[in-house]
PDB file of C-alpha atoms and ligand atoms in Angstrom:
ATOM      1  CA  MET L 205     196.395  98.662  80.460  1.00  0.00           C
ATOM      2  CA  LYS L 206     199.870 100.038  80.723  1.00  0.00           C
ATOM      3  CA  LYS L 207     202.373  97.757  78.977  1.00  0.00           C
ATOM      4  CA  SER L 208     205.583  97.126  80.860  1.00  0.00           C
ATOM      5  CA  LYS L 209     208.648  98.733  79.215  1.00  0.00           C
ATOM      6  CA  LYS L 210     211.607  96.531  77.961  1.00  0.00           C
ATOM      7  CA  TRP L 211     215.149  97.828  77.510  1.00  0.00           C
ATOM      8  CA  TYR L 212     214.733  98.023  73.749  1.00  0.00           C
ATOM      9  CA  ASP L 213     211.785 100.448  74.129  1.00  0.00           C
ATOM     10  CA  TYR L 214     214.394 103.077  74.655  1.00  0.00           C
ATOM     11  CA  LEU L 215     216.308 102.577  71.439  1.00  0.00           C
ATOM     12  CA  TRP L 216     215.015 105.921  70.124  1.00  0.00           C
ATOM     13  CA  ILE L 217     217.783 107.440  72.359  1.00  0.00           C
ATOM     14  CA  TRP L 218     220.290 105.510  70.184  1.00  0.00           C
ATOM     15  CA  SER L 219     218.957 107.279  67.090  1.00  0.00           C
ATOM     16  CA  ILE L 220     219.657 110.684  68.612  1.00  0.00           C
ATOM     17  CA  LEU L 221     223.005 109.619  69.932  1.00  0.00           C
ATOM     18  CA  TYR L 222     224.025 108.287  66.502  1.00  0.00           C
ATOM     19  CA  PHE L 223     223.482 111.725  64.771  1.00  0.00           C
ATOM     20  CA  THR L 224     225.176 113.513  67.720  1.00  0.00           C
ATOM     21  CA  LEU L 225     228.212 111.400  67.712  1.00  0.00           C
ATOM     22  CA  GLY L 226     228.432 111.752  63.804  1.00  0.00           C
ATOM     23  CA  PHE L 227     228.094 115.500  64.176  1.00  0.00           C
ATOM     24  CA  PHE L 228     231.345 115.596  66.156  1.00  0.00           C
ATOM     25  CA  ASN L 229     233.160 112.648  64.586  1.00  0.00           C
ATOM     26  CA  ILE L 230     232.032 111.316  61.255  1.00  0.00           C
ATOM     27  CA  LEU L 231     233.676 108.026  61.709  1.00  0.00           C
ATOM     28  CA  PHE L 232     230.785 107.077  64.145  1.00  0.00           C
ATOM     29  CA  ALA L 233     228.687 106.948  60.999  1.00  0.00           C
ATOM     30  CA  TRP L 234     229.964 103.345  60.496  1.00  0.00           C
ATOM     31  CA  LEU L 235     227.804 102.353  63.546  1.00  0.00           C
ATOM     32  CA  GLY L 236     224.775 102.800  61.387  1.00  0.00           C
ATOM     33  CA  MET L 237     225.705  99.579  59.531  1.00  0.00           C
ATOM     34  CA  ILE L 238     224.153  97.894  62.561  1.00  0.00           C
ATOM     35  CA  ASP L 239     220.756  99.447  61.519  1.00  0.00           C
ATOM     36  CA  PHE L 240     221.545  98.255  57.954  1.00  0.00           C
ATOM     37  CA  LEU L 241     222.591  94.638  58.660  1.00  0.00           C
ATOM     38  CA  LEU L 242     220.644  93.582  61.708  1.00  0.00           C
ATOM     39  CA  PRO L 243     217.179  94.001  60.230  1.00  0.00           C
ATOM     40  CA  LEU L 244     218.217  91.884  57.231  1.00  0.00           C
ATOM     41  CA  LEU L 245     219.969  89.250  59.393  1.00  0.00           C
ATOM     42  CA  LEU L 246     216.918  88.934  61.746  1.00  0.00           C
ATOM     43  CA  ALA L 247     214.588  88.628  58.724  1.00  0.00           C
ATOM     44  CA  LEU L 248     216.912  86.186  56.929  1.00  0.00           C
ATOM     45  CA  PHE L 249     217.505  83.905  59.963  1.00  0.00           C
ATOM     46  CA  GLY L 250     214.700  84.709  62.343  1.00  0.00           C
ATOM     47  CA  GLY L 251     212.061  85.005  59.570  1.00  0.00           C
ATOM     48  CA  ASP L 252     210.324  88.034  61.203  1.00  0.00           C
ATOM     49  CA  LYS L 253     210.500  91.704  61.390  1.00  0.00           C
ATOM     50  CA  PHE L 254     211.606  91.747  65.048  1.00  0.00           C
ATOM     51  CA  PHE L 255     213.908  94.759  64.237  1.00  0.00           C
ATOM     52  CA  CYS L 256     211.000  96.908  62.862  1.00  0.00           C
ATOM     53  CA  ASN L 257     208.617  95.689  65.508  1.00  0.00           C
ATOM     54  CA  HIS L 258     210.907  96.113  68.491  1.00  0.00           C
ATOM     55  CA  LEU L 259     214.467  97.402  67.899  1.00  0.00           C
ATOM     56  CA  CYS L 260     214.301 100.224  65.409  1.00  0.00           C
ATOM     57  CA  GLY L 261     215.345 103.416  67.129  1.00  0.00           C
ATOM     58  CA  ARG L 262     214.154 105.471  64.227  1.00  0.00           C
ATOM     59  CA  GLY L 263     210.661 104.052  64.249  1.00  0.00           C
ATOM     60  CA  GLN L 264     210.532 104.603  67.956  1.00  0.00           C
ATOM     61  CA  LEU L 265     211.707 108.209  67.563  1.00  0.00           C
ATOM     62  CA  PHE L 266     208.814 108.813  65.170  1.00  0.00           C
ATOM     63  CA  THR L 267     206.500 107.547  67.935  1.00  0.00           C
ATOM     64  CA  VAL L 268     208.036 109.222  70.871  1.00  0.00           C
ATOM     65  CA  LEU L 269     208.480 112.658  69.397  1.00  0.00           C
ATOM     66  CA  PRO L 270     204.814 113.286  68.517  1.00  0.00           C
ATOM     67  CA  ARG L 271     203.695 111.935  71.845  1.00  0.00           C
ATOM     68  CA  ALA L 272     206.025 114.424  73.664  1.00  0.00           C
ATOM     69  CA  LEU L 273     205.795 117.354  71.515  1.00  0.00           C
ATOM     70  CA  LYS L 274     202.384 116.978  69.623  1.00  0.00           C
ATOM     71  CA  CYS L 275     204.259 117.596  66.321  1.00  0.00           C
ATOM     72  CA  SER L 276     202.295 115.297  64.043  1.00  0.00           C
ATOM     73  CA  ARG L 277     199.050 116.127  62.274  1.00  0.00           C
ATOM     74  CA  GLY L 278     198.023 112.538  62.559  1.00  0.00           C
ATOM     75  CA  LYS L 279     196.431 112.574  59.153  1.00  0.00           C
ATOM     76  CA  PRO L 280     196.382 109.533  56.885  1.00  0.00           C
ATOM     77  CA  ALA L 281     199.181 109.956  54.204  1.00  0.00           C
ATOM     78  CA  PRO L 282     198.293 109.865  50.486  1.00  0.00           C
ATOM     79  CA  ALA L 283     197.680 106.266  49.450  1.00  0.00           C
ATOM     80  CA  TRP L 284     200.438 106.325  46.871  1.00  0.00           C
ATOM     81  CA  LEU L 285     203.083 106.640  49.597  1.00  0.00           C
ATOM     82  CA  SER L 286     202.425 103.073  50.732  1.00  0.00           C
ATOM     83  CA  SER L 287     201.531 101.745  47.346  1.00  0.00           C
ATOM     84  CA  LYS L 288     203.704  98.864  46.083  1.00  0.00           C
ATOM     85  CA  TRP L 289     205.170 100.799  43.137  1.00  0.00           C
ATOM     86  CA  PHE L 290     206.286 103.656  45.306  1.00  0.00           C
ATOM     87  CA  ARG L 291     207.660 101.456  48.025  1.00  0.00           C
ATOM     88  CA  TYR L 292     209.740  99.175  45.694  1.00  0.00           C
ATOM     89  CA  GLY L 293     210.634 102.250  43.484  1.00  0.00           C
ATOM     90  CA  PHE L 294     211.995 103.995  46.539  1.00  0.00           C
ATOM     91  CA  LEU L 295     213.779 100.843  47.733  1.00  0.00           C
ATOM     92  CA  LEU L 296     215.512 100.639  44.224  1.00  0.00           C
ATOM     93  CA  PHE L 297     216.439 104.291  44.399  1.00  0.00           C
ATOM     94  CA  PHE L 298     217.853 103.837  47.879  1.00  0.00           C
ATOM     95  CA  LEU L 299     219.830 100.850  46.934  1.00  0.00           C
ATOM     96  CA  THR L 300     221.276 102.743  43.920  1.00  0.00           C
ATOM     97  CA  MET L 301     222.231 105.545  46.181  1.00  0.00           C
ATOM     98  CA  PHE L 302     223.920 103.139  48.593  1.00  0.00           C
ATOM     99  CA  ALA L 303     225.812 101.608  45.578  1.00  0.00           C
ATOM    100  CA  ASN L 304     226.896 105.140  44.754  1.00  0.00           C
ATOM    101  CA  ILE L 305     228.389 105.552  48.217  1.00  0.00           C
ATOM    102  CA  VAL L 306     230.280 102.298  47.867  1.00  0.00           C
ATOM    103  CA  HIS L 307     231.566 103.425  44.467  1.00  0.00           C
ATOM    104  CA  GLN L 308     232.729 106.763  45.779  1.00  0.00           C
ATOM    105  CA  THR L 309     234.489 104.878  48.609  1.00  0.00           C
ATOM    106  CA  TYR L 310     236.159 102.742  46.038  1.00  0.00           C
ATOM    107  CA  LEU L 311     237.312 105.691  43.909  1.00  0.00           C
ATOM    108  CA  VAL L 312     238.923 107.239  47.024  1.00  0.00           C
ATOM    109  CA  TYR L 313     240.470 103.943  48.000  1.00  0.00           C
ATOM    110  CA  ALA L 314     241.983 103.540  44.432  1.00  0.00           C
ATOM    111  CA  GLY L 315     243.236 107.101  44.443  1.00  0.00           C
ATOM    112  CA  ALA L 316     241.024 108.095  41.504  1.00  0.00           C
ATOM    113  CA  SER L 317     239.133 110.628  43.693  1.00  0.00           C
ATOM    114  CA  SER L 318     239.917 112.648  46.790  1.00  0.00           C
ATOM    115  CA  LEU L 319     238.113 112.732  50.020  1.00  0.00           C
ATOM    116  CA  ARG L 320     235.241 115.117  50.164  1.00  0.00           C
ATOM    117  CA  GLU L 321     234.403 116.355  53.668  1.00  0.00           C
ATOM    118  CA  VAL L 322     230.806 117.052  52.938  1.00  0.00           C
ATOM    119  CA  VAL L 323     227.408 115.758  54.050  1.00  0.00           C
ATOM    120  CA  LYS L 324     224.964 115.669  51.059  1.00  0.00           C
ATOM    121  CA  LEU L 325     221.437 116.253  52.089  1.00  0.00           C
ATOM    122  CA  PHE L 326     218.432 115.051  50.007  1.00  0.00           C
ATOM    123  CA  TRP L 327     221.033 113.780  47.439  1.00  0.00           C
ATOM    124  CA  THR L 328     221.419 117.546  46.351  1.00  0.00           C
ATOM    125  CA  PHE L 329     222.645 119.902  48.942  1.00  0.00           C
ATOM    126  CA  ARG L 330     226.367 119.745  49.963  1.00  0.00           C
ATOM    127  CA  VAL L 331     226.859 120.811  53.558  1.00  0.00           C
ATOM    128  CA  PRO L 332     230.427 121.261  54.545  1.00  0.00           C
ATOM    129  CA  TRP L 333     231.142 118.956  57.497  1.00  0.00           C
ATOM    130  CA  GLY L 334     234.989 119.223  57.893  1.00  0.00           C
ATOM    131  CA  TRP L 335     234.928 119.874  61.548  1.00  0.00           C
ATOM    132  CA  ALA L 336     233.850 116.226  62.171  1.00  0.00           C
ATOM    133  CA  TYR L 337     236.969 114.822  60.662  1.00  0.00           C
ATOM    134  CA  THR L 338     240.764 115.423  61.071  1.00  0.00           C
ATOM    135  CA  ALA L 339     242.603 114.463  57.917  1.00  0.00           C
ATOM    136  CA  GLY L 340     244.863 111.493  58.357  1.00  0.00           C
ATOM    137  CA  THR L 341     243.059 110.003  61.348  1.00  0.00           C
ATOM    138  CA  THR L 342     242.246 106.893  59.240  1.00  0.00           C
ATOM    139  CA  ALA L 343     242.473 105.901  55.578  1.00  0.00           C
ATOM    140  CA  ASP L 344     240.621 108.376  53.340  1.00  0.00           C
ATOM    141  CA  TRP L 345     238.283 105.717  51.990  1.00  0.00           C
ATOM    142  CA  VAL L 346     237.054 104.952  55.562  1.00  0.00           C
ATOM    143  CA  ALA L 347     236.307 108.601  56.102  1.00  0.00           C
ATOM    144  CA  GLN L 348     234.652 108.826  52.592  1.00  0.00           C
ATOM    145  CA  PHE L 349     232.213 105.956  53.429  1.00  0.00           C
ATOM    146  CA  SER L 350     231.394 107.747  56.770  1.00  0.00           C
ATOM    147  CA  PHE L 351     230.426 111.039  55.041  1.00  0.00           C
ATOM    148  CA  GLY L 352     228.395 109.198  52.379  1.00  0.00           C
ATOM    149  CA  PHE L 353     226.525 106.882  54.875  1.00  0.00           C
ATOM    150  CA  TYR L 354     225.924 109.674  57.381  1.00  0.00           C
ATOM    151  CA  SER L 355     224.349 111.652  54.483  1.00  0.00           C
ATOM    152  CA  LEU L 356     222.039 108.790  53.714  1.00  0.00           C
ATOM    153  CA  MET L 357     221.101 108.259  57.292  1.00  0.00           C
ATOM    154  CA  LEU L 358     220.476 111.864  57.980  1.00  0.00           C
ATOM    155  CA  THR L 359     218.556 112.435  54.781  1.00  0.00           C
ATOM    156  CA  SER L 360     216.295 109.523  55.482  1.00  0.00           C
ATOM    157  CA  THR L 361     215.637 110.592  59.052  1.00  0.00           C
ATOM    158  CA  LEU L 362     214.904 114.133  57.796  1.00  0.00           C
ATOM    159  CA  ILE L 363     212.363 112.835  55.254  1.00  0.00           C
ATOM    160  CA  GLY L 364     210.897 110.667  58.014  1.00  0.00           C
ATOM    161  CA  LEU L 365     210.544 113.654  60.335  1.00  0.00           C
ATOM    162  CA  ILE L 366     208.764 115.714  57.518  1.00  0.00           C
ATOM    163  CA  VAL L 367     206.254 112.946  56.827  1.00  0.00           C
ATOM    164  CA  MET L 368     205.854 112.315  60.633  1.00  0.00           C
ATOM    165  CA  ALA L 369     204.798 116.045  61.059  1.00  0.00           C
ATOM    166  CA  LEU L 370     202.535 116.127  57.884  1.00  0.00           C
ATOM    167  CA  TYR L 371     200.810 112.735  58.341  1.00  0.00           C
ATOM    168  CA  ARG L 372     200.742 109.861  60.943  1.00  0.00           C
ATOM    169  CA  PRO L 373     203.837 109.536  63.201  1.00  0.00           C
ATOM    170  CA  ARG L 374     205.194 106.480  61.468  1.00  0.00           C
ATOM    171  CA  THR L 375     204.502 107.373  57.993  1.00  0.00           C
ATOM    172  CA  TRP L 376     208.135 106.828  57.019  1.00  0.00           C
ATOM    173  CA  CYS L 377     207.711 103.150  57.850  1.00  0.00           C
ATOM    174  CA  SER L 378     205.218 102.694  55.127  1.00  0.00           C
ATOM    175  CA  PHE L 379     207.971 103.228  52.509  1.00  0.00           C
ATOM    176  CA  CYS L 380     211.142 102.766  54.491  1.00  0.00           C
ATOM    177  CA  PRO L 381     213.667 100.698  52.359  1.00  0.00           C
ATOM    178  CA  MET L 382     214.763  98.541  55.341  1.00  0.00           C
ATOM    179  CA  GLY L 383     211.041  97.837  56.177  1.00  0.00           C
ATOM    180  CA  SER L 384     210.271  96.918  52.492  1.00  0.00           C
ATOM    181  CA  MET L 385     213.426  94.586  52.212  1.00  0.00           C
ATOM    182  CA  THR L 386     212.677  92.773  55.460  1.00  0.00           C
ATOM    183  CA  GLN L 387     208.870  92.174  54.474  1.00  0.00           C
ATOM    184  CA  LEU L 388     209.971  90.893  51.040  1.00  0.00           C
ATOM    185  CA  ILE L 389     212.375  88.517  52.795  1.00  0.00           C
ATOM    186  CA  CYS L 390     209.677  87.328  55.313  1.00  0.00           C
ATOM    187  CA  LYS L 391     207.013  87.031  52.551  1.00  0.00           C
ATOM    188  CA  ALA L 392     209.468  84.945  50.523  1.00  0.00           C
ATOM    189  CA  LYS L 393     210.339  82.765  53.514  1.00  0.00           C
ATOM    190  CA  HIS L 394     206.806  82.092  54.515  1.00  0.00           C
ATOM    191  CA  ARG L 395     205.297  81.783  50.989  1.00  0.00           C
ATOM    192  CA  GLY L 396     202.423  79.365  51.036  1.00  0.00           C
ATOM    193  CA  GLU L 397     201.933  79.433  54.888  1.00  0.00           C
ATOM    194  CA  GLN L 398     198.812  80.760  56.354  1.00  0.00           C
ATOM    195  CA  PRO L 399     198.221  81.881  60.052  1.00  0.00           C
ATOM    196  CA  GLU L 400     196.685  79.211  62.021  1.00  0.00           C
TER     197      GLU L 400
ATOM    198  CA  MET E 264     183.887  96.289  77.396  1.00  0.00           C
ATOM    199  CA  ALA E 265     182.338  94.795  74.371  1.00  0.00           C
ATOM    200  CA  SER E 266     181.939  96.678  71.131  1.00  0.00           C
ATOM    201  CA  LYS E 267     179.984  96.166  68.030  1.00  0.00           C
ATOM    202  CA  PHE E 268     183.229  96.780  66.102  1.00  0.00           C
ATOM    203  CA  TYR E 269     186.442  94.970  65.548  1.00  0.00           C
ATOM    204  CA  ALA E 270     189.579  95.812  63.634  1.00  0.00           C
ATOM    205  CA  GLN E 271     190.343  94.167  60.213  1.00  0.00           C
ATOM    206  CA  VAL E 272     193.705  94.564  58.427  1.00  0.00           C
ATOM    207  CA  ALA E 273     193.846  94.689  54.553  1.00  0.00           C
ATOM    208  CA  ARG E 274     196.739  92.256  54.380  1.00  0.00           C
ATOM    209  CA  THR E 275     198.033  93.191  50.903  1.00  0.00           C
ATOM    210  CA  ARG E 276     198.421  96.708  51.896  1.00  0.00           C
ATOM    211  CA  CYS E 277     200.023  96.182  55.295  1.00  0.00           C
ATOM    212  CA  VAL E 278     203.666  96.909  55.517  1.00  0.00           C
ATOM    213  CA  SER E 279     204.248  94.881  58.752  1.00  0.00           C
ATOM    214  CA  CYS E 280     205.732  97.868  60.700  1.00  0.00           C
ATOM    215  CA  GLY E 281     204.220  96.930  63.954  1.00  0.00           C
ATOM    216  CA  ALA E 282     203.011 100.458  64.837  1.00  0.00           C
ATOM    217  CA  CYS E 283     199.505  99.107  65.474  1.00  0.00           C
ATOM    218  CA  THR E 284     200.793  96.435  67.983  1.00  0.00           C
ATOM    219  CA  HIS E 285     202.288  99.127  70.193  1.00  0.00           C
ATOM    220  CA  GLU E 286     199.012 101.015  70.542  1.00  0.00           C
ATOM    221  CA  CYS E 287     196.613  98.087  71.263  1.00  0.00           C
ATOM    222  CA  PRO E 288     195.376  98.115  74.866  1.00  0.00           C
ATOM    223  CA  ARG E 289     194.378  94.473  74.675  1.00  0.00           C
ATOM    224  CA  ASP E 290     197.362  92.856  72.809  1.00  0.00           C
ATOM    225  CA  ALA E 291     194.805  91.895  70.147  1.00  0.00           C
ATOM    226  CA  ILE E 292     196.895  92.700  67.207  1.00  0.00           C
ATOM    227  CA  ARG E 293     200.313  91.326  66.194  1.00  0.00           C
ATOM    228  CA  VAL E 294     202.541  90.956  63.146  1.00  0.00           C
ATOM    229  CA  TRP E 295     202.360  87.493  61.755  1.00  0.00           C
ATOM    230  CA  LYS E 296     205.836  86.298  60.747  1.00  0.00           C
ATOM    231  CA  GLY E 297     206.912  89.748  59.484  1.00  0.00           C
ATOM    232  CA  CYS E 298     204.335  89.586  56.613  1.00  0.00           C
ATOM    233  CA  PHE E 299     201.176  91.442  57.856  1.00  0.00           C
ATOM    234  CA  ALA E 300     199.315  92.287  61.008  1.00  0.00           C
ATOM    235  CA  LEU E 301     196.699  89.932  62.487  1.00  0.00           C
ATOM    236  CA  VAL E 302     193.837  90.785  64.752  1.00  0.00           C
ATOM    237  CA  ASP E 303     192.357  88.401  67.175  1.00  0.00           C
ATOM    238  CA  PRO E 304     188.755  89.423  67.016  1.00  0.00           C
ATOM    239  CA  LEU E 305     187.797  87.830  70.309  1.00  0.00           C
ATOM    240  CA  ARG E 306     190.338  90.045  72.139  1.00  0.00           C
ATOM    241  CA  CYS E 307     189.570  93.161  70.074  1.00  0.00           C
ATOM    242  CA  ILE E 308     187.355  95.741  71.672  1.00  0.00           C
ATOM    243  CA  GLY E 309     187.090  97.869  68.625  1.00  0.00           C
ATOM    244  CA  CYS E 310     188.679 100.971  70.103  1.00  0.00           C
ATOM    245  CA  GLY E 311     190.342 101.956  66.850  1.00  0.00           C
ATOM    246  CA  LYS E 312     193.730 102.973  68.276  1.00  0.00           C
ATOM    247  CA  CYS E 313     195.520 100.735  65.896  1.00  0.00           C
ATOM    248  CA  LYS E 314     193.713 102.272  62.957  1.00  0.00           C
ATOM    249  CA  LYS E 315     194.810 105.754  64.085  1.00  0.00           C
ATOM    250  CA  ALA E 316     198.447 104.662  64.171  1.00  0.00           C
ATOM    251  CA  CYS E 317     198.613 102.742  60.938  1.00  0.00           C
ATOM    252  CA  PRO E 318     200.890 104.622  58.451  1.00  0.00           C
ATOM    253  CA  ALA E 319     199.491 102.625  55.594  1.00  0.00           C
ATOM    254  CA  ASP E 320     195.904 103.208  56.533  1.00  0.00           C
ATOM    255  CA  CYS E 321     195.138  99.539  56.115  1.00  0.00           C
ATOM    256  CA  ILE E 322     192.998  98.901  59.076  1.00  0.00           C
ATOM    257  CA  ASP E 323     189.282  99.251  58.902  1.00  0.00           C
ATOM    258  CA  MET E 324     186.692  98.904  61.708  1.00  0.00           C
ATOM    259  CA  LYS E 325     184.147  96.264  60.892  1.00  0.00           C
ATOM    260  CA  LEU E 326     180.734  95.628  62.413  1.00  0.00           C
ATOM    261  CA  ARG E 327     180.511  92.156  64.045  1.00  0.00           C
ATOM    262  CA  GLU E 328     178.365  89.876  62.196  1.00  0.00           C
ATOM    263  CA  ALA E 329     176.111  89.050  65.191  1.00  0.00           C
ATOM    264  CA  ASP E 330     175.283  92.656  65.472  1.00  0.00           C
ATOM    265  CA  ALA E 331     175.035  93.451  61.754  1.00  0.00           C
TER     266      ALA E 331
HETATM  267  S1  SF4 G 209     210.142 100.461  58.546  1.00  0.00           S
HETATM  268 FE1  SF4 G 209     212.163 101.392  58.856  1.00  0.00          FE
HETATM  269  S2  SF4 G 209     212.022 103.026  60.173  1.00  0.00           S
HETATM  270 FE2  SF4 G 209     210.238 101.768  60.354  1.00  0.00          FE
HETATM  271  S3  SF4 G 209     210.590 100.379  62.007  1.00  0.00           S
HETATM  272 FE3  SF4 G 209     211.258  99.364  60.198  1.00  0.00          FE
HETATM  273  S4  SF4 G 209     213.469  99.814  59.859  1.00  0.00           S
HETATM  274 FE4  SF4 G 209     212.627 101.250  61.327  1.00  0.00          FE
HETATM  275  S1  SF4 G 210     190.634  98.112  67.606  1.00  0.00           S
HETATM  276 FE1  SF4 G 210     191.610  98.513  69.627  1.00  0.00          FE
HETATM  277  S2  SF4 G 210     191.543  96.538  70.614  1.00  0.00           S
HETATM  278 FE2  SF4 G 210     191.035  96.172  68.589  1.00  0.00          FE
HETATM  279  S3  SF4 G 210     193.072  95.503  67.644  1.00  0.00           S
HETATM  280 FE3  SF4 G 210     192.855  97.809  67.377  1.00  0.00          FE
HETATM  281  S4  SF4 G 210     193.883  98.674  69.126  1.00  0.00           S
HETATM  282 FE4  SF4 G 210     193.467  96.567  69.604  1.00  0.00          FE
HETATM  283  S1  SF4 G 211     200.355  99.714  61.524  1.00  0.00           S
HETATM  284 FE1  SF4 G 211     199.219  99.176  59.668  1.00  0.00          FE
HETATM  285  S2  SF4 G 211     200.936  98.793  58.169  1.00  0.00           S
HETATM  286 FE2  SF4 G 211     201.865  98.626  60.196  1.00  0.00          FE
HETATM  287  S3  SF4 G 211     201.767  96.470  60.860  1.00  0.00           S
HETATM  288 FE3  SF4 G 211     199.892  97.469  61.651  1.00  0.00          FE
HETATM  289  S4  SF4 G 211     198.299  97.199  60.079  1.00  0.00           S
HETATM  290 FE4  SF4 G 211     200.304  96.819  59.205  1.00  0.00          FE
END
């Protein structure tokens, strides 16, 4: 039975577009805030994981790529990757790194630090990315946040691609911080309820 | 196409990602209120496609009681 496709089944294209746009102009990184806020809003007010289940371009990308390119071994991932301590530990780490980006942005805003035109991969490797920003286009702090947020988005997607290749296509989803956060919200909202 | 098997989700390990729901040829599995995946054993034909897609490896194929 072939399922009919909806417009949001093509959001994997958005994922690719996002990184392409940010490659040429880092300010597009701000658009990634949609992927950050929408899942939380839908979980908070809709009480479900509609974002993960239907709207997440990244999750779709990890499904579409292995189908087209046969680039996933399809093996079960080690159980610890989806264990509670790892999921929540990674969530905490991720939020700390996000707080760090906000802090860096504030330092630039306050004039205590200067703009760094680099993308930091895996929280370690600094890749010069100066071509994607012309100094003076916006306030420096706006650009600083872009570089930081793009780094976070790119790093998490690269990790996702690595585990996609090594294990099952959507292995990233088993410890994705957004997925963990939205599930926590849903579980809190529906505490005590049982499926009919 | 009846099968001796049906899918069962270990709810405490499910991350409610929905990967399984997109694979099911019978729409027999859905994510319940963002918390965990839920199988309708009457619709499930035990094909195992959901199990193969599950990143948390929390789906098991169970033998139907009538056949066990
Ligand atoms: S778990 Fe993360 S990557 Fe997977 S669908 Fe949800 S938000 Fe997207
Ligand atoms: S075993 Fe097959 S029919 Fe049953 S829920 Fe999984 S994918 Fe659907
Ligand atoms: S694929 Fe696995 S972890 Fe994801 S919703 Fe289905 S049963 Fe849960």
